[in-house]
CSV table of C-alpha atoms in Angstrom, one decimal:
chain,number,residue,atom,x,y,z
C,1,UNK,CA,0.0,0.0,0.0
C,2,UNK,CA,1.7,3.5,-1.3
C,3,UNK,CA,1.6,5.8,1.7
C,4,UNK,CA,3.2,8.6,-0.9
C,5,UNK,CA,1.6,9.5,-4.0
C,6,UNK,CA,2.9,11.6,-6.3
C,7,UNK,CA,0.7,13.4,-9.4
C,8,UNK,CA,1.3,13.8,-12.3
C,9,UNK,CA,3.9,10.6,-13.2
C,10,UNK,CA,4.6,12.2,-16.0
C,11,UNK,CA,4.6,16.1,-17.8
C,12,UNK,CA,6.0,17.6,-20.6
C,13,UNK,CA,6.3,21.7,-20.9
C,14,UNK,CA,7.4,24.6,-22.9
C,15,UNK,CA,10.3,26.6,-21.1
C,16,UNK,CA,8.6,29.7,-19.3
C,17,UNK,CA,5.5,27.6,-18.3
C,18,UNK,CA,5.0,27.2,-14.2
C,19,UNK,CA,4.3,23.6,-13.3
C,20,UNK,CA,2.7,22.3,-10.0
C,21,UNK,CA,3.8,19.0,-9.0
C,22,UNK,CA,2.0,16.9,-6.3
C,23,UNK,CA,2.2,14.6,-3.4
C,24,UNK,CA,-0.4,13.5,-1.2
C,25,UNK,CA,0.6,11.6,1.5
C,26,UNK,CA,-1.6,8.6,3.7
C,27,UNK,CA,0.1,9.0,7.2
C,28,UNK,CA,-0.5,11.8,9.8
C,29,UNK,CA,2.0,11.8,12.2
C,30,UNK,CA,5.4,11.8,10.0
C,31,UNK,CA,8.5,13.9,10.8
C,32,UNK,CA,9.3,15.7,7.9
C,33,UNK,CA,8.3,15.6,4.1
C,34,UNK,CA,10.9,16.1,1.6
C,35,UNK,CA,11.4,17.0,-1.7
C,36,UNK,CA,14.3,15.5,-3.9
C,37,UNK,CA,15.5,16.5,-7.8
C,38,UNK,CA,16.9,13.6,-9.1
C,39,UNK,CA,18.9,14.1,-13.2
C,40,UNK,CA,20.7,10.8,-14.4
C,41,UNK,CA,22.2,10.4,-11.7
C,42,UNK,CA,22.1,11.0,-7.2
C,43,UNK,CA,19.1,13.0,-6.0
C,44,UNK,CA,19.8,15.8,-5.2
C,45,UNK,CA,17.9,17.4,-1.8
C,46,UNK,CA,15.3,20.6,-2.4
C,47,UNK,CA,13.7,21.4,0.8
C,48,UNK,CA,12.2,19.7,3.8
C,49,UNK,CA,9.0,20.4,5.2
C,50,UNK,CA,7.7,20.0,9.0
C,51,UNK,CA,5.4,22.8,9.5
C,52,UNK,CA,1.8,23.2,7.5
C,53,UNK,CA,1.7,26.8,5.7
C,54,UNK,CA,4.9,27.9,5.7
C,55,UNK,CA,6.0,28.1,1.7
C,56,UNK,CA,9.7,27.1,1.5
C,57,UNK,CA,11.4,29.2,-1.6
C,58,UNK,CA,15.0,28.4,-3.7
C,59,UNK,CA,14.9,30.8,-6.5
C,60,UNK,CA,12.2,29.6,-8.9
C,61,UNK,CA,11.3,26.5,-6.6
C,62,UNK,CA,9.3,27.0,-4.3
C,63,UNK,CA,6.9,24.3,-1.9
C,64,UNK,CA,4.3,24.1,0.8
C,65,UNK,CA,2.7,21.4,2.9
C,66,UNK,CA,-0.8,21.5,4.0
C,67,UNK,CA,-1.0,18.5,6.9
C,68,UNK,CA,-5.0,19.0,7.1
C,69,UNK,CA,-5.2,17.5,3.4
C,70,UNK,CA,-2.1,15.7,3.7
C,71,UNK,CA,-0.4,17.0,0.5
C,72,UNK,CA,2.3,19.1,-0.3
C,73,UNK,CA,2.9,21.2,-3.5
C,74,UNK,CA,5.9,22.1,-5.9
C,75,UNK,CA,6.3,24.7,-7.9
C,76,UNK,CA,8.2,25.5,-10.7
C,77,UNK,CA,8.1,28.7,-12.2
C,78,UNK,CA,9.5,30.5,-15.6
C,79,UNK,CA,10.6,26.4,-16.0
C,80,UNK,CA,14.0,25.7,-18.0
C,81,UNK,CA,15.5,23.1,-19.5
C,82,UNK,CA,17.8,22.0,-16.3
C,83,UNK,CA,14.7,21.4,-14.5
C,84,UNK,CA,13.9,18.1,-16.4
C,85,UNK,CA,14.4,15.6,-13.9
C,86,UNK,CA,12.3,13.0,-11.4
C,87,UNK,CA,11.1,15.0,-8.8
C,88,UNK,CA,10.6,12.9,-5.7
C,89,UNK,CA,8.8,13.6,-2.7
C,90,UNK,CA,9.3,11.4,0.7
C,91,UNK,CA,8.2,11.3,4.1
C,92,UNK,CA,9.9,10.5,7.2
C,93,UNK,CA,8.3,8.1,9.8
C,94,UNK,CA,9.9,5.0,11.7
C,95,UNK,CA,11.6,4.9,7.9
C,96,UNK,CA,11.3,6.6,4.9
C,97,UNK,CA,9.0,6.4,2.3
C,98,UNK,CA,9.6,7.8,-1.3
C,99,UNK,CA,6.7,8.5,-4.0
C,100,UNK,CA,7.9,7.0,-7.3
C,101,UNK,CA,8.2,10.2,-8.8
C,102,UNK,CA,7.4,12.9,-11.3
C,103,UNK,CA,9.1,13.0,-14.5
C,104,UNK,CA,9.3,16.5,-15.9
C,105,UNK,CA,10.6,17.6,-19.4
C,106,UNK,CA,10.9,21.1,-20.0
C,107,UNK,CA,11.1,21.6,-24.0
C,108,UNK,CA,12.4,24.2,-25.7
F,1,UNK,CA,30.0,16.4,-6.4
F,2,UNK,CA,28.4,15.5,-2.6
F,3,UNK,CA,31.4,14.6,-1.2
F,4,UNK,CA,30.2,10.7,-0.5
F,5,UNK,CA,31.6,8.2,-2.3
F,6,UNK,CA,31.0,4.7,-3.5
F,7,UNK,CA,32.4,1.8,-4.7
F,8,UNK,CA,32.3,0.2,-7.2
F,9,UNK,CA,30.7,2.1,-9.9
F,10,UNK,CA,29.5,-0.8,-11.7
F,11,UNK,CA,29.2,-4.0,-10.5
F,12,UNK,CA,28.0,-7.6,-12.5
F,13,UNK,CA,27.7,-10.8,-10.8
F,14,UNK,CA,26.1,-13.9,-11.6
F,15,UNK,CA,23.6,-15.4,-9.7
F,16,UNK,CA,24.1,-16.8,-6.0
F,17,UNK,CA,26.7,-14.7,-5.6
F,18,UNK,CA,27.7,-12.1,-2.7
F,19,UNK,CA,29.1,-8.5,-3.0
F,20,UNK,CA,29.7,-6.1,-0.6
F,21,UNK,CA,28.9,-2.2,-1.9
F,22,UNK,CA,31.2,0.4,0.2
F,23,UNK,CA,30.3,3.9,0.7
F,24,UNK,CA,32.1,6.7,2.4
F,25,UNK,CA,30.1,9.9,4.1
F,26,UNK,CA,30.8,13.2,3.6
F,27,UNK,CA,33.3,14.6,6.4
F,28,UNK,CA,32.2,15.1,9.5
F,29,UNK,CA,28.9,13.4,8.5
F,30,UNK,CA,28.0,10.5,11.5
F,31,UNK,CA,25.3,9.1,9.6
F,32,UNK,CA,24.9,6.9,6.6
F,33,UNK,CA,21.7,5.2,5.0
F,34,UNK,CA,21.3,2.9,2.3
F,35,UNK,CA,18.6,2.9,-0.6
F,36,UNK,CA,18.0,0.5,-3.5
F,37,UNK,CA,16.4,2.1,-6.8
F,38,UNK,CA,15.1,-0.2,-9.1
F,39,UNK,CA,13.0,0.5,-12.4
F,40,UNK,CA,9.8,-0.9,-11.1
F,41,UNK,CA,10.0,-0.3,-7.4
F,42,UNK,CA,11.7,3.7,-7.7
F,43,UNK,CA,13.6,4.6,-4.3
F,44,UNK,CA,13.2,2.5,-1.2
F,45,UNK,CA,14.8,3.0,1.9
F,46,UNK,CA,16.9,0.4,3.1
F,47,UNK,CA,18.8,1.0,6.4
F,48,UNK,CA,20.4,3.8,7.9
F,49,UNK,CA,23.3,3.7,11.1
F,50,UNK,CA,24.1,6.7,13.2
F,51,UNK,CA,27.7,6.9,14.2
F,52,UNK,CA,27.8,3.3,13.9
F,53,UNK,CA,24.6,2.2,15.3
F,54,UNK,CA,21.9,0.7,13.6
F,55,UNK,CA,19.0,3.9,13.3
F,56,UNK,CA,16.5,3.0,11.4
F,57,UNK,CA,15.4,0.5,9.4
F,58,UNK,CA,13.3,-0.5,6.2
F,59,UNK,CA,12.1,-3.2,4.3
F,60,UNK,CA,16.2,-4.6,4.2
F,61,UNK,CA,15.7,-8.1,2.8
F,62,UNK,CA,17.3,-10.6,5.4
F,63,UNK,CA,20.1,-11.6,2.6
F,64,UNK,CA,21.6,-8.3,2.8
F,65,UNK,CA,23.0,-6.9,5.5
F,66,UNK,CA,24.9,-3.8,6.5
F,67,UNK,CA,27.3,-2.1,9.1
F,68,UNK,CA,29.5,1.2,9.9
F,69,UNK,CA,33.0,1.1,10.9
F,70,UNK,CA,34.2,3.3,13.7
F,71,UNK,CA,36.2,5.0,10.8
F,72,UNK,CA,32.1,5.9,9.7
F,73,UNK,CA,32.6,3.8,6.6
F,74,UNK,CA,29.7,1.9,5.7
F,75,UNK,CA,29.4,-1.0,3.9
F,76,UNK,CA,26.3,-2.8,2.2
F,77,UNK,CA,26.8,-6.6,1.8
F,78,UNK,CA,24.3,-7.8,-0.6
F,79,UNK,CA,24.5,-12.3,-0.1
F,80,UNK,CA,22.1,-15.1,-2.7
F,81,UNK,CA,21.8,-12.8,-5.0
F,82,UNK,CA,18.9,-12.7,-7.6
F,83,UNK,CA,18.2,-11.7,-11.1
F,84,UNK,CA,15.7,-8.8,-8.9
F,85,UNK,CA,18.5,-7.7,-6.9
F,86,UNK,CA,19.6,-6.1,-9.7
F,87,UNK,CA,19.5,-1.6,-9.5
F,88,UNK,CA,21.2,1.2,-8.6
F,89,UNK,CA,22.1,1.4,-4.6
F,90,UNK,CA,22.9,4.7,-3.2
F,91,UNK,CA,24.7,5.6,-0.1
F,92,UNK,CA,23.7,9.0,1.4
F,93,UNK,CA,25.3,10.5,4.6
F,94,UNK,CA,24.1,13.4,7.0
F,95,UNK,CA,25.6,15.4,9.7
F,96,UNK,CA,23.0,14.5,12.2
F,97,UNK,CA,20.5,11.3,12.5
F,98,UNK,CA,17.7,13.2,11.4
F,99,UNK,CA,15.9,13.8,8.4
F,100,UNK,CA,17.7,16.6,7.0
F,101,UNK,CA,19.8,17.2,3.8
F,102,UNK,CA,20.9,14.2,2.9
F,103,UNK,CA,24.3,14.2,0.5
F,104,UNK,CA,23.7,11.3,-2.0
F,105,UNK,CA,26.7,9.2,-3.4
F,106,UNK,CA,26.8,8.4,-6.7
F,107,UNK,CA,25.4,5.0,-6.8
F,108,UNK,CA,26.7,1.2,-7.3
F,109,UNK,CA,25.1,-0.1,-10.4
F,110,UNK,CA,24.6,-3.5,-9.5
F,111,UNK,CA,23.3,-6.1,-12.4
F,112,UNK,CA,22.9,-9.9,-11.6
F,113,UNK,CA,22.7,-12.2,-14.4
């Protein structure tokens, strides 16, 4: 049973568009939700997430958890073509649990 | 680069076989975990030690087994090995136990035939 779930698996884009990636989440009391990038190669970490409201921001990333709905967001805005990757999104309890993923491809 | 580091690179083995996948943390980083990513399964979480103790712990198949040296080296040793064994294992350190930024390594592709 997938306690992470992420939405889309899959989305292609024009540079410039915004994208909003998803996960929604089955557990309540977790530690921390995470977000990862992941290229051909290591993830690579994006922000972690404990409180519900508060947006984290990295230049054109940015990402909020809402723990009443149990999901969390990710934007991507004015997208590029380095931002094609897996985005993952995990949460922490007795172990960590990883969504499998949203593949995005940023066209030019 | 992270600054963790993992050997091999590439690793094939035949069936039935054991291999042991090493990974060194970043400086001054006192814990290590372990994941396996395969094409059908994505990331899953295998174990992860805190300054050499066993932390935490996920669905680690009993034929594989894993440990960190007081030199916070940690090793992966992966025994009966199966055609499914086969993916990409990543070692990933932190400064603290928790769930913060983790550094990842740049993965052991492992391929059993």
């Amino acid at each position: 049973e997938d306690k992470v779930v992420q939405s889309p698996l899959s989305l292609v884009v024009h540079e410039g568009d915004t994208v909003t990636l998803n996960c929604s989440y089955e557990v309540t009391n977790f530690r921390s939700l995470l977000w990862y990038k992941q290229e051909k190669k290591a993830p690579t970490f994006l922000f972690m997430l404990t409180s519900s409201g508060i947006e984290k921001k990295s230049g054109r990333l940015s990402s909020i958890l809402d723990k009443k709905e149990l999901f969390s967001i990710l934007n991507i805005t004015a997208t590029q073509t380095g931002d094609s990757a897996v985005y993952l999104c995990a949460v922490e309890l007795d172990q960590f649990y990883f969504g499998t993923g949203t593949s995005l491809t940023v066209i030019p | 680069d992270s600054g963790v580091t993992q050997t091999p690179k590439h690793l094939i083995t035949a069936t039935g076989q054991r291999v042991t996948l090493r990974c060194s943390p970043r400086s001054g980083d006192l814990s290590v975990y372990w994941y396996q990513q395969s094409l059908d399964q994505g990331l899953q979480f295998l174990i992860q030690y805190y300054n050499g103790e066993e932390r935490a712990k996920g669905n680690i198949l009993e034929r594989f087994s894993a440990q960190q040296f007081p030199d916070l080296h940690s090793e992966l040793n992966l025994s009966s090995l199966e055609l499914g064994d086969s993916a990409l294992y990543f070692c990933a350190s932190s400064v603290e136990g928790m769930w913060n930024e983790q550094f990842f390594g740049p993965g052991t592709r492992l391929t059993v035939l």
